[in-house]
Amino acid sequence: MPRLAHIFLLSVFVPFGCLAECAAPPVRSAQQAICYAVAYGNKNGIADAGSLSKRATKGAKVWTVRFLKKRSAEGHRGGWEVDVDAASGTVVRFSARK
């Protein structure tokens, strides 16, 4: 099978985001921090980050990335958040909300 056919088959059966890798550390932007957080969520089977709103804030040594659901009628916002170490790009804290 030609190489182009292999690439086509992968693009059909594997989501594009799984093929892309995050830029190498250190983490310098919110987009890069979100990339590491999404990769962590995918690796650990956490709720689909694509359907949640994303927000990243920079701290002294970590980026805090939040994935939140839209407010329900009761005003609750479920979701999850992680702290991504700015130097290494590893997730150092995980927290979930119902």
PDB file as gemmi writes it, atoms N, CA and C in Angstrom:
CRYST1    1.000    1.000    1.000  90.00  90.00  90.00 P 1                      
ATOM      1  N   MET A   1       0.855  -1.174   0.000  1.00  0.00           N  
ATOM      2  CA  MET A   1       0.000   0.000   0.000  1.00  0.00           C  
ATOM      3  C   MET A   1       0.901   1.236   0.000  1.00  0.00           C  
ATOM      4  N   PRO A   2       0.674   2.164  -0.877  1.00  0.00           N  
ATOM      5  CA  PRO A   2       1.511   3.364  -0.930  1.00  0.00           C  
ATOM      6  C   PRO A   2       1.425   4.167   0.374  1.00  0.00           C  
ATOM      7  N   ARG A   3       2.461   4.907   0.634  1.00  0.00           N  
ATOM      8  CA  ARG A   3       2.551   5.711   1.858  1.00  0.00           C  
ATOM      9  C   ARG A   3       1.388   6.705   1.979  1.00  0.00           C  
ATOM     10  N   LEU A   4       0.990   7.305   0.875  1.00  0.00           N  
ATOM     11  CA  LEU A   4      -0.113   8.265   0.894  1.00  0.00           C  
ATOM     12  C   LEU A   4      -1.414   7.612   1.358  1.00  0.00           C  
ATOM     13  N   ALA A   5      -1.634   6.379   0.961  1.00  0.00           N  
ATOM     14  CA  ALA A   5      -2.830   5.655   1.395  1.00  0.00           C  
ATOM     15  C   ALA A   5      -2.805   5.415   2.899  1.00  0.00           C  
ATOM     16  N   HIS A   6      -1.639   5.140   3.470  1.00  0.00           N  
ATOM     17  CA  HIS A   6      -1.513   4.948   4.920  1.00  0.00           C  
ATOM     18  C   HIS A   6      -1.872   6.237   5.655  1.00  0.00           C  
ATOM     19  N   ILE A   7      -1.374   7.352   5.146  1.00  0.00           N  
ATOM     20  CA  ILE A   7      -1.671   8.637   5.777  1.00  0.00           C  
ATOM     21  C   ILE A   7      -3.167   8.928   5.713  1.00  0.00           C  
ATOM     22  N   PHE A   8      -3.780   8.629   4.586  1.00  0.00           N  
ATOM     23  CA  PHE A   8      -5.221   8.843   4.446  1.00  0.00           C  
ATOM     24  C   PHE A   8      -5.989   7.988   5.449  1.00  0.00           C  
ATOM     25  N   LEU A   9      -5.632   6.719   5.570  1.00  0.00           N  
ATOM     26  CA  LEU A   9      -6.326   5.834   6.504  1.00  0.00           C  
ATOM     27  C   LEU A   9      -6.165   6.317   7.942  1.00  0.00           C  
ATOM     28  N   LEU A  10      -4.969   6.775   8.295  1.00  0.00           N  
ATOM     29  CA  LEU A  10      -4.765   7.311   9.642  1.00  0.00           C  
ATOM     30  C   LEU A  10      -5.624   8.539   9.877  1.00  0.00           C  
ATOM     31  N   SER A  11      -5.733   9.405   8.870  1.00  0.00           N  
ATOM     32  CA  SER A  11      -6.524  10.624   9.050  1.00  0.00           C  
ATOM     33  C   SER A  11      -8.005  10.325   9.198  1.00  0.00           C  
ATOM     34  N   VAL A  12      -8.455   9.210   8.643  1.00  0.00           N  
ATOM     35  CA  VAL A  12      -9.856   8.836   8.762  1.00  0.00           C  
ATOM     36  C   VAL A  12     -10.150   8.231  10.124  1.00  0.00           C  
ATOM     37  N   PHE A  13      -9.246   7.405  10.648  1.00  0.00           N  
ATOM     38  CA  PHE A  13      -9.520   6.664  11.874  1.00  0.00           C  
ATOM     39  C   PHE A  13      -8.903   7.257  13.138  1.00  0.00           C  
ATOM     40  N   VAL A  14      -7.966   8.164  13.013  1.00  0.00           N  
ATOM     41  CA  VAL A  14      -7.317   8.755  14.173  1.00  0.00           C  
ATOM     42  C   VAL A  14      -7.612  10.245  14.180  1.00  0.00           C  
ATOM     43  N   PRO A  15      -8.167  10.778  15.275  1.00  0.00           N  
ATOM     44  CA  PRO A  15      -8.434  12.215  15.324  1.00  0.00           C  
ATOM     45  C   PRO A  15      -7.155  13.011  15.110  1.00  0.00           C  
ATOM     46  N   PHE A  16      -7.267  14.144  14.401  1.00  0.00           N  
ATOM     47  CA  PHE A  16      -6.103  14.949  14.057  1.00  0.00           C  
ATOM     48  C   PHE A  16      -5.321  15.374  15.295  1.00  0.00           C  
ATOM     49  N   GLY A  17      -5.995  15.728  16.379  1.00  0.00           N  
ATOM     50  CA  GLY A  17      -5.328  16.193  17.588  1.00  0.00           C  
ATOM     51  C   GLY A  17      -4.402  15.166  18.196  1.00  0.00           C  
ATOM     52  N   CYS A  18      -4.674  13.882  17.960  1.00  0.00           N  
ATOM     53  CA  CYS A  18      -3.825  12.834  18.506  1.00  0.00           C  
ATOM     54  C   CYS A  18      -2.506  12.746  17.753  1.00  0.00           C  
ATOM     55  N   LEU A  19      -2.486  13.179  16.503  1.00  0.00           N  
ATOM     56  CA  LEU A  19      -1.271  13.105  15.716  1.00  0.00           C  
ATOM     57  C   LEU A  19      -0.323  14.253  16.039  1.00  0.00           C  
ATOM     58  N   ALA A  20      -0.872  15.378  16.433  1.00  0.00           N  
ATOM     59  CA  ALA A  20      -0.047  16.542  16.707  1.00  0.00           C  
ATOM     60  C   ALA A  20       0.542  16.450  18.106  1.00  0.00           C  
ATOM     61  N   GLU A  21       1.768  16.907  18.249  1.00  0.00           N  
ATOM     62  CA  GLU A  21       2.392  16.954  19.558  1.00  0.00           C  
ATOM     63  C   GLU A  21       2.536  18.399  19.981  1.00  0.00           C  
ATOM     64  N   CYS A  22       2.607  18.611  21.280  1.00  0.00           N  
ATOM     65  CA  CYS A  22       2.781  19.951  21.813  1.00  0.00           C  
ATOM     66  C   CYS A  22       4.229  20.391  21.603  1.00  0.00           C  
ATOM     67  N   ALA A  23       4.428  21.696  21.508  1.00  0.00           N  
ATOM     68  CA  ALA A  23       5.779  22.234  21.396  1.00  0.00           C  
ATOM     69  C   ALA A  23       6.587  21.853  22.636  1.00  0.00           C  
ATOM     70  N   ALA A  24       7.874  21.696  22.465  1.00  0.00           N  
ATOM     71  CA  ALA A  24       8.752  21.290  23.562  1.00  0.00           C  
ATOM     72  C   ALA A  24       8.757  22.344  24.675  1.00  0.00           C  
ATOM     73  N   PRO A  25       8.910  21.884  25.940  1.00  0.00           N  
ATOM     74  CA  PRO A  25       8.985  22.832  27.046  1.00  0.00           C  
ATOM     75  C   PRO A  25      10.225  23.719  26.904  1.00  0.00           C  
ATOM     76  N   PRO A  26      10.250  24.855  27.550  1.00  0.00           N  
ATOM     77  CA  PRO A  26       9.322  25.369  28.551  1.00  0.00           C  
ATOM     78  C   PRO A  26       8.017  25.876  27.926  1.00  0.00           C  
ATOM     79  N   VAL A  27       6.978  25.923  28.757  1.00  0.00           N  
ATOM     80  CA  VAL A  27       5.653  26.369  28.317  1.00  0.00           C  
ATOM     81  C   VAL A  27       5.660  27.893  28.336  1.00  0.00           C  
ATOM     82  N   ARG A  28       5.477  28.496  27.149  1.00  0.00           N  
ATOM     83  CA  ARG A  28       5.583  29.954  27.038  1.00  0.00           C  
ATOM     84  C   ARG A  28       4.271  30.645  26.689  1.00  0.00           C  
ATOM     85  N   SER A  29       3.234  29.869  26.335  1.00  0.00           N  
ATOM     86  CA  SER A  29       1.975  30.504  25.940  1.00  0.00           C  
ATOM     87  C   SER A  29       0.789  29.719  26.487  1.00  0.00           C  
ATOM     88  N   ALA A  30      -0.361  30.376  26.519  1.00  0.00           N  
ATOM     89  CA  ALA A  30      -1.585  29.719  26.963  1.00  0.00           C  
ATOM     90  C   ALA A  30      -1.941  28.564  26.031  1.00  0.00           C  
ATOM     91  N   GLN A  31      -1.742  28.765  24.739  1.00  0.00           N  
ATOM     92  CA  GLN A  31      -2.052  27.721  23.762  1.00  0.00           C  
ATOM     93  C   GLN A  31      -1.204  26.467  24.002  1.00  0.00           C  
ATOM     94  N   GLN A  32       0.057  26.646  24.322  1.00  0.00           N  
ATOM     95  CA  GLN A  32       0.941  25.519  24.600  1.00  0.00           C  
ATOM     96  C   GLN A  32       0.515  24.824  25.898  1.00  0.00           C  
ATOM     97  N   ALA A  33       0.137  25.586  26.919  1.00  0.00           N  
ATOM     98  CA  ALA A  33      -0.326  25.007  28.183  1.00  0.00           C  
ATOM     99  C   ALA A  33      -1.599  24.195  27.961  1.00  0.00           C  
ATOM    100  N   ILE A  34      -2.521  24.725  27.142  1.00  0.00           N  
ATOM    101  CA  ILE A  34      -3.755  24.007  26.833  1.00  0.00           C  
ATOM    102  C   ILE A  34      -3.445  22.711  26.093  1.00  0.00           C  
ATOM    103  N   CYS A  35      -2.472  22.744  25.194  1.00  0.00           N  
ATOM    104  CA  CYS A  35      -2.073  21.539  24.465  1.00  0.00           C  
ATOM    105  C   CYS A  35      -1.629  20.444  25.440  1.00  0.00           C  
ATOM    106  N   TYR A  36      -0.774  20.794  26.414  1.00  0.00           N  
ATOM    107  CA  TYR A  36      -0.324  19.817  27.411  1.00  0.00           C  
ATOM    108  C   TYR A  36      -1.490  19.305  28.260  1.00  0.00           C  
ATOM    109  N   ALA A  37      -2.419  20.186  28.608  1.00  0.00           N  
ATOM    110  CA  ALA A  37      -3.573  19.794  29.413  1.00  0.00           C  
ATOM    111  C   ALA A  37      -4.486  18.842  28.642  1.00  0.00           C  
ATOM    112  N   VAL A  38      -4.724  19.135  27.361  1.00  0.00           N  
ATOM    113  CA  VAL A  38      -5.559  18.262  26.527  1.00  0.00           C  
ATOM    114  C   VAL A  38      -4.897  16.892  26.376  1.00  0.00           C  
ATOM    115  N   ALA A  39      -3.591  16.872  26.165  1.00  0.00           N  
ATOM    116  CA  ALA A  39      -2.865  15.605  26.047  1.00  0.00           C  
ATOM    117  C   ALA A  39      -2.997  14.794  27.336  1.00  0.00           C  
ATOM    118  N   TYR A  40      -2.911  15.463  28.488  1.00  0.00           N  
ATOM    119  CA  TYR A  40      -3.081  14.798  29.781  1.00  0.00           C  
ATOM    120  C   TYR A  40      -4.489  14.214  29.899  1.00  0.00           C  
ATOM    121  N   GLY A  41      -5.488  15.013  29.512  1.00  0.00           N  
ATOM    122  CA  GLY A  41      -6.876  14.547  29.572  1.00  0.00           C  
ATOM    123  C   GLY A  41      -7.112  13.354  28.660  1.00  0.00           C  
ATOM    124  N   ASN A  42      -6.584  13.404  27.451  1.00  0.00           N  
ATOM    125  CA  ASN A  42      -6.741  12.282  26.520  1.00  0.00           C  
ATOM    126  C   ASN A  42      -6.070  11.026  27.052  1.00  0.00           C  
ATOM    127  N   LYS A  43      -4.881  11.183  27.608  1.00  0.00           N  
ATOM    128  CA  LYS A  43      -4.123  10.043  28.132  1.00  0.00           C  
ATOM    129  C   LYS A  43      -4.843   9.382  29.310  1.00  0.00           C  
ATOM    130  N   ASN A  44      -5.537  10.186  30.116  1.00  0.00           N  
ATOM    131  CA  ASN A  44      -6.175   9.672  31.327  1.00  0.00           C  
ATOM    132  C   ASN A  44      -7.683   9.488  31.209  1.00  0.00           C  
ATOM    133  N   GLY A  45      -8.232   9.600  30.013  1.00  0.00           N  
ATOM    134  CA  GLY A  45      -9.654   9.350  29.799  1.00  0.00           C  
ATOM    135  C   GLY A  45     -10.568  10.352  30.462  1.00  0.00           C  
ATOM    136  N   ILE A  46     -10.124  11.592  30.578  1.00  0.00           N  
ATOM    137  CA  ILE A  46     -10.929  12.645  31.189  1.00  0.00           C  
ATOM    138  C   ILE A  46     -11.843  13.238  30.119  1.00  0.00           C  
ATOM    139  N   ALA A  47     -12.982  13.802  30.553  1.00  0.00           N  
ATOM    140  CA  ALA A  47     -14.003  14.340  29.649  1.00  0.00           C  
ATOM    141  C   ALA A  47     -13.398  15.098  28.481  1.00  0.00           C  
ATOM    142  N   ASP A  48     -14.030  14.975  27.342  1.00  0.00           N  
ATOM    143  CA  ASP A  48     -13.576  15.592  26.107  1.00  0.00           C  
ATOM    144  C   ASP A  48     -13.381  17.088  26.270  1.00  0.00           C  
ATOM    145  N   ALA A  49     -12.163  17.538  26.125  1.00  0.00           N  
ATOM    146  CA  ALA A  49     -11.853  18.953  26.291  1.00  0.00           C  
ATOM    147  C   ALA A  49     -12.423  19.799  25.159  1.00  0.00           C  
ATOM    148  N   GLY A  50     -12.716  19.195  24.010  1.00  0.00           N  
ATOM    149  CA  GLY A  50     -13.232  19.945  22.880  1.00  0.00           C  
ATOM    150  C   GLY A  50     -14.614  20.525  23.117  1.00  0.00           C  
ATOM    151  N   SER A  51     -15.412  19.882  23.970  1.00  0.00           N  
ATOM    152  CA  SER A  51     -16.772  20.355  24.212  1.00  0.00           C  
ATOM    153  C   SER A  51     -16.858  21.314  25.405  1.00  0.00           C  
ATOM    154  N   LEU A  52     -15.752  21.593  26.048  1.00  0.00           N  
ATOM    155  CA  LEU A  52     -15.724  22.464  27.216  1.00  0.00           C  
ATOM    156  C   LEU A  52     -15.018  23.774  26.875  1.00  0.00           C  
ATOM    157  N   SER A  53     -15.367  24.843  27.594  1.00  0.00           N  
ATOM    158  CA  SER A  53     -14.645  26.096  27.379  1.00  0.00           C  
ATOM    159  C   SER A  53     -13.282  25.991  28.066  1.00  0.00           C  
ATOM    160  N   LYS A  54     -12.272  26.574  27.434  1.00  0.00           N  
ATOM    161  CA  LYS A  54     -10.900  26.466  27.945  1.00  0.00           C  
ATOM    162  C   LYS A  54     -10.398  27.838  28.365  1.00  0.00           C  
ATOM    163  N   ARG A  55      -9.640  27.857  29.460  1.00  0.00           N  
ATOM    164  CA  ARG A  55      -9.023  29.101  29.916  1.00  0.00           C  
ATOM    165  C   ARG A  55      -7.697  28.745  30.593  1.00  0.00           C  
ATOM    166  N   ALA A  56      -6.640  29.444  30.221  1.00  0.00           N  
ATOM    167  CA  ALA A  56      -5.328  29.224  30.828  1.00  0.00           C  
ATOM    168  C   ALA A  56      -4.838  30.525  31.447  1.00  0.00           C  
ATOM    169  N   THR A  57      -4.317  30.433  32.666  1.00  0.00           N  
ATOM    170  CA  THR A  57      -3.742  31.591  33.337  1.00  0.00           C  
ATOM    171  C   THR A  57      -2.340  31.244  33.797  1.00  0.00           C  
ATOM    172  N   LYS A  58      -1.454  32.216  33.704  1.00  0.00           N  
ATOM    173  CA  LYS A  58      -0.052  31.989  34.056  1.00  0.00           C  
ATOM    174  C   LYS A  58       0.205  32.397  35.498  1.00  0.00           C  
ATOM    175  N   GLY A  59       0.836  31.505  36.231  1.00  0.00           N  
ATOM    176  CA  GLY A  59       1.271  31.799  37.587  1.00  0.00           C  
ATOM    177  C   GLY A  59       2.785  31.931  37.607  1.00  0.00           C  
ATOM    178  N   ALA A  60       3.356  31.960  38.805  1.00  0.00           N  
ATOM    179  CA  ALA A  60       4.806  32.112  38.932  1.00  0.00           C  
ATOM    180  C   ALA A  60       5.562  30.931  38.324  1.00  0.00           C  
ATOM    181  N   LYS A  61       5.088  29.699  38.589  1.00  0.00           N  
ATOM    182  CA  LYS A  61       5.795  28.512  38.102  1.00  0.00           C  
ATOM    183  C   LYS A  61       4.911  27.547  37.318  1.00  0.00           C  
ATOM    184  N   VAL A  62       3.602  27.789  37.318  1.00  0.00           N  
ATOM    185  CA  VAL A  62       2.684  26.879  36.625  1.00  0.00           C  
ATOM    186  C   VAL A  62       1.664  27.673  35.810  1.00  0.00           C  
ATOM    187  N   TRP A  63       1.125  27.002  34.807  1.00  0.00           N  
ATOM    188  CA  TRP A  63      -0.038  27.491  34.062  1.00  0.00           C  
ATOM    189  C   TRP A  63      -1.234  26.711  34.592  1.00  0.00           C  
ATOM    190  N   THR A  64      -2.299  27.384  34.986  1.00  0.00           N  
ATOM    191  CA  THR A  64      -3.526  26.711  35.404  1.00  0.00           C  
ATOM    192  C   THR A  64      -4.470  26.723  34.208  1.00  0.00           C  
ATOM    193  N   VAL A  65      -4.878  25.517  33.795  1.00  0.00           N  
ATOM    194  CA  VAL A  65      -5.764  25.374  32.642  1.00  0.00           C  
ATOM    195  C   VAL A  65      -7.083  24.820  33.142  1.00  0.00           C  
ATOM    196  N   ARG A  66      -8.181  25.540  32.844  1.00  0.00           N  
ATOM    197  CA  ARG A  66      -9.514  25.133  33.280  1.00  0.00           C  
ATOM    198  C   ARG A  66     -10.364  24.764  32.072  1.00  0.00           C  
ATOM    199  N   PHE A  67     -11.086  23.660  32.207  1.00  0.00           N  
ATOM    200  CA  PHE A  67     -12.059  23.206  31.208  1.00  0.00           C  
ATOM    201  C   PHE A  67     -13.402  23.184  31.907  1.00  0.00           C  
ATOM    202  N   LEU A  68     -14.303  24.092  31.513  1.00  0.00           N  
ATOM    203  CA  LEU A  68     -15.578  24.232  32.210  1.00  0.00           C  
ATOM    204  C   LEU A  68     -16.759  24.015  31.284  1.00  0.00           C  
ATOM    205  N   LYS A  69     -17.801  23.378  31.831  1.00  0.00           N  
ATOM    206  CA  LYS A  69     -19.070  23.243  31.114  1.00  0.00           C  
ATOM    207  C   LYS A  69     -19.824  24.558  31.241  1.00  0.00           C  
ATOM    208  N   LYS A  70     -20.770  24.764  30.351  1.00  0.00           N  
ATOM    209  CA  LYS A  70     -21.611  25.958  30.458  1.00  0.00           C  
ATOM    210  C   LYS A  70     -22.477  25.837  31.703  1.00  0.00           C  
ATOM    211  N   ARG A  71     -22.865  26.968  32.230  1.00  0.00           N  
ATOM    212  CA  ARG A  71     -23.699  26.971  33.442  1.00  0.00           C  
ATOM    213  C   ARG A  71     -25.016  26.241  33.200  1.00  0.00           C  
ATOM    214  N   SER A  72     -25.397  25.448  34.191  1.00  0.00           N  
ATOM    215  CA  SER A  72     -26.692  24.774  34.119  1.00  0.00           C  
ATOM    216  C   SER A  72     -27.755  25.709  34.694  1.00  0.00           C  
ATOM    217  N   ALA A  73     -28.985  25.252  34.698  1.00  0.00           N  
ATOM    218  CA  ALA A  73     -30.090  26.058  35.229  1.00  0.00           C  
ATOM    219  C   ALA A  73     -29.862  26.389  36.708  1.00  0.00           C  
ATOM    220  N   GLU A  74     -29.177  25.487  37.430  1.00  0.00           N  
ATOM    221  CA  GLU A  74     -28.913  25.709  38.850  1.00  0.00           C  
ATOM    222  C   GLU A  74     -27.697  26.605  39.068  1.00  0.00           C  
ATOM    223  N   GLY A  75     -26.981  26.958  38.003  1.00  0.00           N  
ATOM    224  CA  GLY A  75     -25.815  27.819  38.137  1.00  0.00           C  
ATOM    225  C   GLY A  75     -24.507  27.075  38.337  1.00  0.00           C  
ATOM    226  N   HIS A  76     -24.538  25.736  38.313  1.00  0.00           N  
ATOM    227  CA  HIS A  76     -23.325  24.948  38.523  1.00  0.00           C  
ATOM    228  C   HIS A  76     -22.507  24.873  37.243  1.00  0.00           C  
ATOM    229  N   ARG A  77     -21.204  24.877  37.394  1.00  0.00           N  
ATOM    230  CA  ARG A  77     -20.305  24.711  36.256  1.00  0.00           C  
ATOM    231  C   ARG A  77     -19.380  23.551  36.551  1.00  0.00           C  
ATOM    232  N   GLY A  78     -19.634  22.412  35.938  1.00  0.00           N  
ATOM    233  CA  GLY A  78     -18.756  21.269  36.104  1.00  0.00           C  
ATOM    234  C   GLY A  78     -17.563  21.390  35.186  1.00  0.00           C  
ATOM    235  N   GLY A  79     -16.596  20.528  35.382  1.00  0.00           N  
ATOM    236  CA  GLY A  79     -15.425  20.512  34.526  1.00  0.00           C  
ATOM    237  C   GLY A  79     -14.207  20.018  35.279  1.00  0.00           C  
ATOM    238  N   TRP A  80     -13.052  20.382  34.791  1.00  0.00           N  
ATOM    239  CA  TRP A  80     -11.805  19.976  35.436  1.00  0.00           C  
ATOM    240  C   TRP A  80     -10.723  21.003  35.165  1.00  0.00           C  
ATOM    241  N   GLU A  81      -9.657  20.946  35.979  1.00  0.00           N  
ATOM    242  CA  GLU A  81      -8.542  21.848  35.786  1.00  0.00           C  
ATOM    243  C   GLU A  81      -7.247  21.158  36.161  1.00  0.00           C  
ATOM    244  N   VAL A  82      -6.167  21.627  35.563  1.00  0.00           N  
ATOM    245  CA  VAL A  82      -4.839  21.095  35.851  1.00  0.00           C  
ATOM    246  C   VAL A  82      -3.862  22.251  35.981  1.00  0.00           C  
ATOM    247  N   ASP A  83      -2.785  22.006  36.700  1.00  0.00           N  
ATOM    248  CA  ASP A  83      -1.647  22.917  36.725  1.00  0.00           C  
ATOM    249  C   ASP A  83      -0.546  22.269  35.897  1.00  0.00           C  
ATOM    250  N   VAL A  84      -0.048  23.005  34.929  1.00  0.00           N  
ATOM    251  CA  VAL A  84       1.023  22.525  34.057  1.00  0.00           C  
ATOM    252  C   VAL A  84       2.297  23.260  34.452  1.00  0.00           C  
ATOM    253  N   ASP A  85       3.330  22.511  34.839  1.00  0.00           N  
ATOM    254  CA  ASP A  85       4.604  23.093  35.211  1.00  0.00           C  
ATOM    255  C   ASP A  85       5.194  23.828  34.012  1.00  0.00           C  
ATOM    256  N   ALA A  86       5.531  25.109  34.189  1.00  0.00           N  
ATOM    257  CA  ALA A  86       6.023  25.926  33.073  1.00  0.00           C  
ATOM    258  C   ALA A  86       7.378  25.462  32.562  1.00  0.00           C  
ATOM    259  N   ALA A  87       8.204  24.914  33.428  1.00  0.00           N  
ATOM    260  CA  ALA A  87       9.546  24.500  33.021  1.00  0.00           C  
ATOM    261  C   ALA A  87       9.551  23.176  32.269  1.00  0.00           C  
ATOM    262  N   SER A  88       8.742  22.201  32.730  1.00  0.00           N  
ATOM    263  CA  SER A  88       8.804  20.854  32.162  1.00  0.00           C  
ATOM    264  C   SER A  88       7.618  20.480  31.281  1.00  0.00           C  
ATOM    265  N   GLY A  89       6.489  21.177  31.430  1.00  0.00           N  
ATOM    266  CA  GLY A  89       5.295  20.840  30.665  1.00  0.00           C  
ATOM    267  C   GLY A  89       4.508  19.680  31.247  1.00  0.00           C  
ATOM    268  N   THR A  90       4.867  19.209  32.428  1.00  0.00           N  
ATOM    269  CA  THR A  90       4.150  18.101  33.048  1.00  0.00           C  
ATOM    270  C   THR A  90       3.015  18.629  33.926  1.00  0.00           C  
ATOM    271  N   VAL A  91       1.958  17.835  34.025  1.00  0.00           N  
ATOM    272  CA  VAL A  91       0.830  18.191  34.882  1.00  0.00           C  
ATOM    273  C   VAL A  91       1.201  17.839  36.311  1.00  0.00           C  
ATOM    274  N   VAL A  92       1.107  18.829  37.200  1.00  0.00           N  
ATOM    275  CA  VAL A  92       1.500  18.625  38.589  1.00  0.00           C  
ATOM    276  C   VAL A  92       0.302  18.604  39.536  1.00  0.00           C  
ATOM    277  N   ARG A  93      -0.890  18.973  39.027  1.00  0.00           N  
ATOM    278  CA  ARG A  93      -2.087  18.922  39.872  1.00  0.00           C  
ATOM    279  C   ARG A  93      -3.302  18.757  38.969  1.00  0.00           C  
ATOM    280  N   PHE A  94      -4.246  17.932  39.433  1.00  0.00           N  
ATOM    281  CA  PHE A  94      -5.508  17.729  38.740  1.00  0.00           C  
ATOM    282  C   PHE A  94      -6.630  17.942  39.737  1.00  0.00           C  
ATOM    283  N   SER A  95      -7.713  18.599  39.292  1.00  0.00           N  
ATOM    284  CA  SER A  95      -8.887  18.818  40.124  1.00  0.00           C  
ATOM    285  C   SER A  95     -10.129  18.724  39.243  1.00  0.00           C  
ATOM    286  N   ALA A  96     -11.180  18.076  39.750  1.00  0.00           N  
ATOM    287  CA  ALA A  96     -12.429  17.946  39.005  1.00  0.00           C  
ATOM    288  C   ALA A  96     -13.559  18.589  39.783  1.00  0.00           C  
ATOM    289  N   ARG A  97     -14.541  19.124  39.032  1.00  0.00           N  
ATOM    290  CA  ARG A  97     -15.738  19.729  39.631  1.00  0.00           C  
ATOM    291  C   ARG A  97     -16.960  19.045  39.079  1.00  0.00           C  
ATOM    292  N   LYS A  98     -17.980  18.906  39.906  1.00  0.00           N  
ATOM    293  CA  LYS A  98     -19.239  18.310  39.448  1.00  0.00           C  
ATOM    294  C   LYS A  98     -20.232  19.388  39.148  1.00  0.00           C  
TER     295      LYS A  98                                                      
END                                                                             
